Short mmCIF file of C-alpha atoms in Angstrom, two decimals:
data_model
loop_
_atom_site.label_atom_id
_atom_site.label_comp_id
_atom_site.label_asym_id
_atom_site.label_seq_id
_atom_site.Cartn_x
_atom_site.Cartn_y
_atom_site.Cartn_z
CA MET A 1 37.45 11.55 115.20
CA ALA A 2 35.35 13.93 114.17
CA GLY A 3 34.60 11.68 110.96
CA ARG A 4 36.71 12.28 109.26
CA TYR A 5 40.60 11.24 110.79
CA ARG A 6 41.47 7.56 111.33
CA LEU A 7 44.05 6.95 113.60
CA ASP A 8 46.81 4.93 112.22
CA GLU A 9 49.61 4.55 114.01
CA LEU A 10 50.67 7.12 117.84
CA GLN A 11 53.92 9.28 117.65
CA GLY A 12 53.95 10.07 121.40
CA HIS A 13 52.25 11.70 124.50
CA GLY A 14 52.64 14.22 126.74
CA PRO A 15 51.52 15.04 130.42
CA MET A 16 49.54 17.93 127.72
CA SER A 17 48.59 16.45 124.07
CA GLU A 18 49.08 13.47 121.83
CA VAL A 19 49.56 13.00 118.92
CA TRP A 20 49.39 10.71 116.02
CA ARG A 21 49.71 9.68 112.45
CA ALA A 22 45.83 9.89 110.83
CA HIS A 23 44.59 9.77 107.67
CA ASP A 24 42.16 12.36 106.14
CA ARG A 25 39.51 10.69 104.77
CA THR A 26 38.23 13.66 102.76
CA LEU A 27 41.73 15.19 101.64
CA ASP A 28 43.10 11.60 100.97
CA ARG A 29 45.95 12.39 102.43
CA THR A 30 48.55 11.39 105.88
CA VAL A 31 48.51 14.05 108.80
CA ALA A 32 49.97 14.54 112.02
CA LEU A 33 47.35 15.01 114.58
CA LYS A 34 47.72 16.55 118.09
CA ILE A 35 44.48 15.47 120.88
CA LEU A 36 44.27 17.09 123.68
CA SER A 37 44.29 15.94 126.67
CA PRO A 38 41.62 15.73 129.40
CA THR A 39 42.98 17.79 131.80
CA ALA A 40 45.18 20.03 129.64
CA ASP A 41 43.14 24.14 129.26
CA LEU A 42 41.16 24.44 125.92
CA THR A 43 41.34 28.52 126.36
CA ARG A 44 45.31 27.96 125.33
CA PHE A 45 44.71 25.21 123.20
CA ARG A 46 42.78 26.84 120.94
CA ARG A 47 44.87 30.15 121.49
CA GLU A 48 48.53 28.60 120.39
CA ALA A 49 46.35 26.98 117.26
CA GLN A 50 45.69 30.59 116.00
CA ALA A 51 48.51 31.86 116.52
CA VAL A 52 49.77 28.95 115.05
CA ALA A 53 47.38 29.07 111.81
CA ALA A 54 48.50 32.33 111.59
CA LEU A 55 52.19 30.98 109.98
CA ALA A 56 52.36 30.66 107.11
CA HIS A 57 56.43 29.25 106.39
CA GLU A 58 58.25 26.35 104.24
CA ASN A 59 60.51 25.89 107.81
CA VAL A 60 57.12 25.54 109.83
CA MET A 61 54.58 23.26 110.09
CA ARG A 62 51.78 24.12 108.88
CA VAL A 63 48.23 23.51 110.95
CA TYR A 64 45.86 22.31 108.51
CA ASP A 65 42.25 21.96 110.83
CA TYR A 66 41.27 22.51 114.04
CA GLY A 67 37.62 20.81 116.09
CA GLU A 68 36.12 19.41 118.64
CA ASP A 69 35.24 15.63 119.61
CA GLU A 70 34.61 12.88 122.08
CA ALA A 71 37.46 11.94 122.22
CA GLY A 72 38.07 15.93 122.62
CA PRO A 73 40.03 18.87 121.02
CA PHE A 74 42.72 18.43 118.33
CA MET A 75 44.31 20.00 115.91
CA ALA A 76 45.41 18.45 112.87
CA LEU A 77 49.10 19.42 111.20
CA GLU A 78 51.40 18.85 108.77
CA TRP A 79 52.45 15.00 108.09
CA LEU A 80 56.54 15.10 108.04
CA PRO A 81 57.38 12.01 106.77
CA GLY A 82 61.62 12.93 107.70
CA GLY A 83 62.00 12.48 111.76
CA THR A 84 63.76 14.91 113.80
CA LEU A 85 66.79 16.66 114.18
CA GLU A 86 66.96 14.26 117.28
CA ASP A 87 67.35 11.19 115.00
CA ARG A 88 69.69 12.43 113.39
CA LEU A 89 72.07 13.59 115.91
CA SER A 90 72.39 10.10 117.72
CA HIS A 91 74.91 9.56 115.15
CA GLY A 92 76.90 12.98 116.38
CA ALA A 93 78.14 15.90 114.85
CA LEU A 94 76.64 16.92 111.34
CA PRO A 95 79.04 17.74 107.81
CA PRO A 96 79.81 21.31 107.58
CA ASP A 97 77.57 22.06 104.95
CA GLU A 98 74.87 19.63 105.94
CA THR A 99 74.87 21.97 109.75
CA HIS A 100 75.41 24.87 107.51
CA ARG A 101 72.06 23.97 105.75
CA VAL A 102 70.44 22.70 108.67
CA ALA A 103 71.21 26.06 110.78
CA GLU A 104 69.51 28.01 107.53
CA GLY A 105 66.80 26.54 107.75
CA ILE A 106 65.42 26.73 111.76
CA ALA A 107 67.27 30.54 110.93
CA ALA A 108 64.98 31.60 108.73
CA GLY A 109 61.25 29.61 110.42
CA LEU A 110 62.34 30.94 113.81
CA ALA A 111 62.57 34.51 111.50
CA HIS A 112 58.71 34.14 109.66
CA LEU A 113 57.80 33.43 114.14
CA HIS A 114 59.83 36.57 115.69
CA GLY A 115 58.41 38.53 112.82
CA ARG A 116 54.57 38.08 113.66
CA GLY A 117 55.83 38.80 117.80
CA LEU A 118 56.31 35.37 118.53
CA VAL A 119 58.97 32.92 120.59
CA HIS A 120 59.33 29.50 120.51
CA ARG A 121 60.71 29.04 123.72
CA ASP A 122 61.01 25.43 123.10
CA LEU A 123 63.22 25.24 120.61
CA LYS A 124 65.54 21.69 120.79
CA PRO A 125 66.32 19.48 117.97
CA ALA A 126 63.23 17.18 119.13
CA ASN A 127 61.49 19.70 117.50
CA VAL A 128 62.96 20.29 114.46
CA LEU A 129 61.12 17.83 111.50
CA PHE A 130 61.84 16.92 107.98
CA ASP A 131 59.78 16.53 104.99
CA GLU A 132 59.89 14.72 102.17
CA GLU A 133 62.66 17.08 100.70
CA ASP A 134 64.52 17.03 103.74
CA ARG A 135 63.24 21.06 104.43
CA PRO A 136 64.26 21.59 108.35
CA LYS A 137 60.61 23.07 109.81
CA LEU A 138 60.11 23.76 113.71
CA ALA A 139 57.40 22.17 114.92
CA ASP A 140 56.25 21.82 118.32
CA PHE A 141 54.64 25.21 119.38
CA GLY A 142 52.83 23.93 123.11
CA LEU A 143 54.98 27.40 124.56
CA VAL A 144 54.68 29.10 122.64
CA ARG A 145 54.06 32.41 124.22
CA HIS A 146 53.23 36.19 122.24
CA THR A 147 56.28 39.18 122.67
CA ALA A 148 52.94 41.75 123.19
CA GLY A 149 52.09 40.23 126.61
CA SER A 150 48.64 38.04 126.21
CA GLY A 151 50.93 35.85 127.97
CA THR A 152 51.76 31.68 127.89
CA LEU A 153 50.09 29.39 125.64
CA THR A 154 49.93 26.64 127.51
CA GLU A 155 49.99 25.48 131.45
CA ALA A 156 51.83 27.30 133.63
CA GLY A 157 55.04 25.40 135.17
CA THR A 158 55.85 25.02 132.10
CA VAL A 159 57.63 28.05 131.17
CA LEU A 160 60.85 26.72 131.07
CA GLY A 161 61.37 24.74 128.43
CA THR A 162 63.82 21.50 127.99
CA ALA A 163 66.53 22.11 130.31
CA SER A 164 69.13 20.79 128.25
CA TYR A 165 68.92 24.31 126.40
CA ILE A 166 66.66 26.68 127.73
CA SER A 167 68.83 30.60 127.75
CA PRO A 168 70.09 32.28 130.83
CA GLU A 169 66.56 35.01 131.69
CA GLN A 170 64.08 32.00 130.69
CA ALA A 171 66.29 29.70 133.97
CA ALA A 172 66.18 33.03 135.73
CA GLY A 173 62.33 33.47 135.25
CA GLU A 174 62.61 36.10 132.98
CA PRO A 175 60.49 36.40 130.46
CA ALA A 176 61.28 35.06 127.78
CA GLY A 177 62.29 37.10 124.63
CA ALA A 178 63.23 36.38 120.26
CA ALA A 179 66.85 36.87 121.81
CA SER A 180 66.09 32.98 124.19
CA ASP A 181 65.73 31.22 121.20
CA VAL A 182 68.41 32.70 119.29
CA TYR A 183 70.81 31.39 122.29
CA SER A 184 68.61 28.08 121.85
CA PHE A 185 69.27 28.01 118.84
CA GLY A 186 73.19 28.32 119.97
CA VAL A 187 73.21 25.24 121.87
CA ILE A 188 71.64 23.53 118.35
CA LEU A 189 74.65 25.06 116.69
CA PHE A 190 76.80 23.75 118.89
CA ARG A 191 75.39 19.89 118.90
CA MET A 192 75.52 20.27 115.24
CA LEU A 193 78.99 20.90 115.07
CA THR A 194 80.77 18.79 117.85
CA GLY A 195 78.06 16.09 118.26
CA ALA A 196 78.23 17.33 122.43
CA LEU A 197 76.54 20.01 124.54
CA PRO A 198 78.05 22.94 125.66
CA PHE A 199 76.88 21.77 129.02
CA THR A 200 75.48 18.73 130.26
CA ALA A 201 75.00 17.74 134.58
CA ASP A 202 73.74 14.85 136.22
CA SER A 203 70.35 17.33 137.07
CA ALA A 204 68.53 19.59 135.68
CA LEU A 205 68.75 22.33 138.26
CA ALA A 206 72.78 21.78 137.97
CA LEU A 207 71.86 22.16 134.27
CA VAL A 208 69.86 24.96 134.77
CA ASP A 209 72.62 26.70 136.39
CA MET A 210 75.28 26.19 134.04
CA HIS A 211 73.52 28.21 131.80
CA ARG A 212 73.36 30.78 133.61
CA HIS A 213 76.89 31.08 135.06
CA ALA A 214 79.12 29.67 133.39
CA ALA A 215 81.30 29.70 130.48
CA PRO A 216 80.23 27.48 127.12
CA PRO A 217 83.12 25.46 125.96
CA ALA A 218 85.08 27.17 122.54
CA VAL A 219 83.51 24.74 119.32
CA GLU A 220 87.77 24.77 117.77
CA ALA A 221 88.07 23.08 121.43
CA LEU A 222 86.51 19.89 119.78
CA GLN A 223 86.15 20.14 116.71
CA PRO A 224 89.27 21.99 115.12
CA GLU A 225 87.52 22.00 111.35
CA ALA A 226 84.58 23.69 112.04
CA PRO A 227 84.28 26.35 110.59
CA PRO A 228 85.02 29.19 111.55
CA ALA A 229 82.38 31.55 111.04
CA LEU A 230 79.64 29.07 112.23
CA ALA A 231 81.84 28.84 114.72
CA ALA A 232 81.92 32.48 116.00
CA LEU A 233 78.22 32.97 115.22
CA THR A 234 77.72 29.98 117.93
CA ALA A 235 79.32 31.35 120.33
CA ALA A 236 77.46 34.77 119.81
CA ALA A 237 74.99 32.61 120.17
CA LEU A 238 75.57 31.38 123.49
CA ARG A 239 76.54 35.25 125.50
CA LYS A 240 74.96 35.10 128.64
CA ASP A 241 73.50 39.30 127.80
CA PRO A 242 70.77 39.22 125.69
CA ALA A 243 71.44 42.37 124.14
CA GLN A 244 74.87 41.20 123.17
CA ARG A 245 73.07 38.10 121.42
CA PRO A 246 71.62 38.52 117.03
CA ALA A 247 68.54 40.66 118.06
CA ASP A 248 66.56 38.03 116.49
CA GLY A 249 65.55 34.55 113.69
CA ALA A 250 66.34 37.83 110.40
CA ALA A 251 69.50 38.11 112.41
CA LEU A 252 70.88 35.23 112.41
CA CYS A 253 69.60 34.08 108.66
CA ASP A 254 72.16 37.33 107.91
CA ALA A 255 75.07 36.13 109.83
CA LEU A 256 74.65 32.71 107.49
CA LEU A 257 74.70 34.52 105.34
CA GLY A 258 77.89 35.68 105.34
CA ALA A 259 78.88 32.34 106.83
CA GLU A 260 78.14 30.86 103.59
CA PRO A 261 80.47 28.44 102.99
CA ALA A 262 83.67 28.72 100.14
CA ALA A 263 81.50 25.53 98.23
CA HIS A 264 77.95 26.69 98.42
CA ALA A 265 78.74 30.18 97.20
CA ALA A 266 80.51 29.09 94.07
CA ALA A 267 78.15 26.69 92.78
CA ALA A 268 75.23 30.13 93.64
CA ASP A 269 77.94 32.04 91.58
CA THR A 270 77.61 29.42 88.68
CA GLN A 271 73.76 29.10 88.88
CA ALA A 272 73.04 32.84 88.74
CA THR A 273 72.38 34.75 85.46
CA GLN A 274 74.76 36.41 83.45
CA VAL A 275 74.66 39.32 80.86
CA LEU A 276 76.90 38.88 78.14
CA PRO A 277 77.90 42.29 76.30
CA ALA A 278 76.08 43.01 73.17
CA PRO A 279 78.42 42.55 69.84
CA ALA A 280 80.22 45.36 68.57
CA PRO A 281 78.06 46.47 65.43
CA PRO A 282 79.98 45.75 62.04
CA PRO A 283 82.20 49.20 60.95
CA THR A 284 80.21 50.93 58.40
CA ARG A 285 82.07 51.86 55.54
CA GLY A 286 81.88 55.56 54.28
CA PRO A 287 82.80 57.86 51.14
CA ARG A 288 86.22 56.59 49.87
CA ARG A 289 88.07 60.27 50.39
CA VAL A 290 91.19 60.98 48.38
CA PRO A 291 93.93 62.55 50.34
CA LEU A 292 94.77 66.06 50.50
CA ALA A 293 98.06 65.80 48.95
CA VAL A 294 96.70 63.68 45.43
CA ALA A 295 93.64 66.08 45.01
CA GLY A 296 96.38 69.08 45.91
CA GLY A 297 98.51 67.60 43.28
CA VAL A 298 95.10 66.76 41.20
CA VAL A 299 94.63 70.61 41.82
CA LEU A 300 98.60 71.11 40.26
CA LEU A 301 98.01 69.30 36.76
CA ALA A 302 95.14 71.83 36.48
CA ALA A 303 96.07 74.67 36.65
CA ALA A 304 99.54 73.84 34.53
CA GLY A 305 97.66 72.79 31.66
CA ALA A 306 95.60 75.70 31.66
CA VAL A 307 98.55 77.65 31.85
CA LEU A 308 100.33 75.03 29.37
CA ALA A 309 97.05 76.58 27.01
CA TRP A 310 97.55 80.15 27.54
CA GLY A 311 101.06 79.97 26.78
CA VAL A 312 100.32 77.89 23.33
CA THR A 313 97.69 81.80 22.62
CA ARG A 314 100.01 82.72 23.30
CA THR A 315 103.09 82.20 21.69
CA GLY A 316 102.40 79.44 19.97
CA THR A 317 105.36 77.41 22.03
CA ALA A 318 104.27 74.81 24.65
CA PRO A 319 107.28 74.70 26.69
CA GLU A 320 110.39 71.84 27.39
CA GLY A 321 109.25 68.49 29.95
CA GLY A 322 105.00 70.79 30.20
CA PRO A 323 102.62 68.31 31.45
CA SER A 324 101.78 66.96 27.31
CA GLY A 325 105.39 64.86 27.60
CA GLY A 326 107.44 66.67 24.36
CA SER A 327 107.83 69.99 22.99
CA VAL A 328 106.06 71.20 20.00
CA THR A 329 107.62 74.20 18.34
CA GLY A 330 105.65 76.29 15.46
CA THR A 331 101.97 76.17 13.99
CA HIS A 332 100.92 73.71 11.41
CA SER A 333 98.43 73.81 8.54
CA GLY A 334 96.76 71.49 6.94
CA SER A 335 98.74 68.73 10.14
CA ARG A 336 96.48 65.38 10.30
CA ALA A 337 97.46 63.56 13.60
CA GLN A 338 97.43 59.94 14.31
CA THR A 339 97.91 58.06 17.29
CA THR A 340 99.12 54.09 17.65
CA GLN A 341 99.59 52.75 20.68
CA VAL A 342 101.54 48.98 21.96
CA ALA A 343 101.82 47.99 24.91
CA GLY A 344 101.72 50.59 27.21
CA THR A 345 103.35 53.06 24.90
CA THR A 346 101.80 55.18 23.22
CA ARG A 347 102.91 56.88 19.58
CA SER A 348 101.58 59.96 18.39
CA ARG A 349 101.74 60.67 15.16
CA VAL A 350 100.80 64.97 13.22
CA THR A 351 101.61 65.08 9.81
CA THR A 352 101.29 67.53 7.54
CA GLY A 353 102.36 69.92 5.11
CA ASP A 354 106.35 70.15 5.53
CA HIS A 355 106.75 67.61 8.41
CA THR A 356 105.99 64.18 10.76
CA THR A 357 106.71 65.01 14.24
CA SER A 358 106.37 61.99 16.42
CA ASN A 359 105.69 61.89 20.35
CA ARG A 360 106.88 58.58 22.37
CA ARG A 361 105.68 58.03 25.68
CA THR A 362 106.59 55.00 28.45
CA THR A 363 104.10 54.94 31.00
CA ALA A 364 104.50 51.86 33.57
CA THR A 365 100.83 51.63 34.16
CA ASN A 366 97.86 52.11 32.08
CA PRO A 367 98.56 53.71 29.18
CA THR A 368 97.78 57.29 27.78
CA THR A 369 96.83 58.62 24.94
CA ALA A 370 97.79 62.57 24.44
CA THR A 371 96.85 63.99 20.47
CA THR A 372 98.07 67.54 19.46
CA ALA A 373 96.60 69.34 16.93
CA THR A 374 97.58 72.93 15.37
CA THR A 375 96.30 75.15 12.95
CA GLY A 376 98.37 77.08 11.18
CA ARG A 377 100.96 76.48 8.49
CA THR A 378 104.53 77.36 9.96
CA THR A 379 108.12 75.39 10.24
CA THR A 380 107.89 72.63 12.89
CA ALA A 381 110.57 71.17 15.12
CA ALA A 382 110.14 67.87 16.10
CA THR A 383 110.90 66.95 19.82
CA THR A 384 111.02 63.18 20.34
CA THR A 385 111.06 63.03 25.00
CA ARG A 386 110.89 59.17 26.31
CA ARG A 387 109.38 59.38 30.06
CA THR A 388 109.40 56.56 32.99
CA THR A 389 106.81 56.66 35.22
CA THR A 390 106.58 54.60 38.76
CA THR A 391 103.66 53.21 39.99
CA THR A 392 102.99 52.64 43.81
CA PRO A 393 99.47 50.73 43.86
CA THR A 394 96.66 51.57 46.79
CA THR A 395 93.13 50.24 47.18
CA THR A 396 91.48 52.96 45.33
CA ALA A 397 92.97 53.50 41.59
CA PRO A 398 97.09 53.61 40.93
CA THR A 399 99.05 56.26 42.02
CA THR A 400 101.54 56.67 38.46
CA THR A 401 104.84 58.68 40.09
CA ILE A 402 106.90 61.39 37.87
CA GLY A 403 109.07 62.97 39.79
CA THR A 404 107.46 61.96 43.01
CA THR A 405 104.87 59.98 43.84
CA THR A 406 100.96 61.30 42.86
CA THR A 407 97.96 59.15 42.19
CA PRO A 408 96.07 58.77 38.88
CA THR A 409 93.91 61.41 37.71
CA THR A 410 91.94 62.58 35.21
CA THR A 411 92.15 65.71 33.08
CA PRO A 412 89.22 67.25 31.30
CA PRO A 413 90.49 68.72 27.58
CA THR A 414 91.18 71.71 28.45
CA THR A 415 90.38 74.13 24.73
CA THR A 416 91.38 76.62 24.59
CA THR A 417 90.70 79.64 21.79
CA GLY A 418 92.97 82.30 20.53
CA VAL A 419 94.63 82.30 16.51
CA GLY A 420 92.91 79.27 15.60
CA THR A 421 94.45 77.12 18.03
CA THR A 422 92.65 74.24 19.67
CA THR A 423 95.24 71.68 22.38
CA ALA A 424 93.74 68.81 24.05
CA VAL A 425 95.23 66.75 26.41
CA THR A 426 93.10 63.18 27.30
CA GLY A 427 93.50 60.96 30.46
CA THR A 428 97.48 62.90 30.87
CA THR A 429 98.51 62.21 34.49
#
């Protein structure tokens, strides 16, 4: 046909058209070629082609081309090799997961159709086909009509569609809307869940009357193991009043999203992108701070040293038990200070012309050196004092306890002048 399409195999035919599997020589691909019958209305066929050509959705069969040949007008459609839903239902009900997946695809196709003001009006398993990826797609738009009132796109006398899937309002001769497709969807869903139709009769007229007046059986009565959410959606879609059904394909999609199987939802959660919390920043090490008690001890030691120096200057006497750890009385003339440090013990010897003073101090941690030098000439009475110190180690420096626990510090040398007398204390706690 048209010098481009080679007809390979007849797939089906009816009073209005026939469908062939054909090969497109120009693009080297397989297509479904729908050829209009000589007695069909050409104007309506063109309008159908234009309506379907405006659709572009993964769940709707695509139109590739339109033309007119000596054999008749034709449409080149997407070739779907996966067969029809009718073929699959001939073996009985589908598994719940498969039912949910196919229902989602049909609802999505209807949502695309309804969103563009079109109503399928002949939705049934034979018009749901599958592509190479097993994706369901709506096909056969011979009865498609615009909801804006442009009328039927095909011959008169075909507006009823298929009796087994017709909606009550269509059976009553009323205009079909999006809710009419929802009713046909409910019949398909009922069959996928149970393997049977909600209504059966010996004649088309009796079947149509049942769709108008009879209450459909509950899905649970035929299939107790059917998912409750899908069974509830089926009952809602099969309501007689169009206003009580889900409004359109988009409403069906929302309902199916809420009826998503647990296994499918769990798989979707595991595939979702996860945002991990940012790692906590490493702790910042600030400057080391000396405890308040230690700082206070340092201040007290410094003050005691100042008082000692002042007392020596004024009276020439170091109080017993003072910071020097010993007692020195009187003033020495020509004295020579000598300090000996052995295994944590500091020995100080002060030699004068008349007397030698020996001080002995025992320390539990670092040895300290104390040197006492005096000038002047008097008689010296030597007193030896022994003091034991306990140290508590810390992360910053050793802690020395004299009576109470403190932190060792180094007191800067204190020099006091007066009457030629000098007292120097170095490294003393």
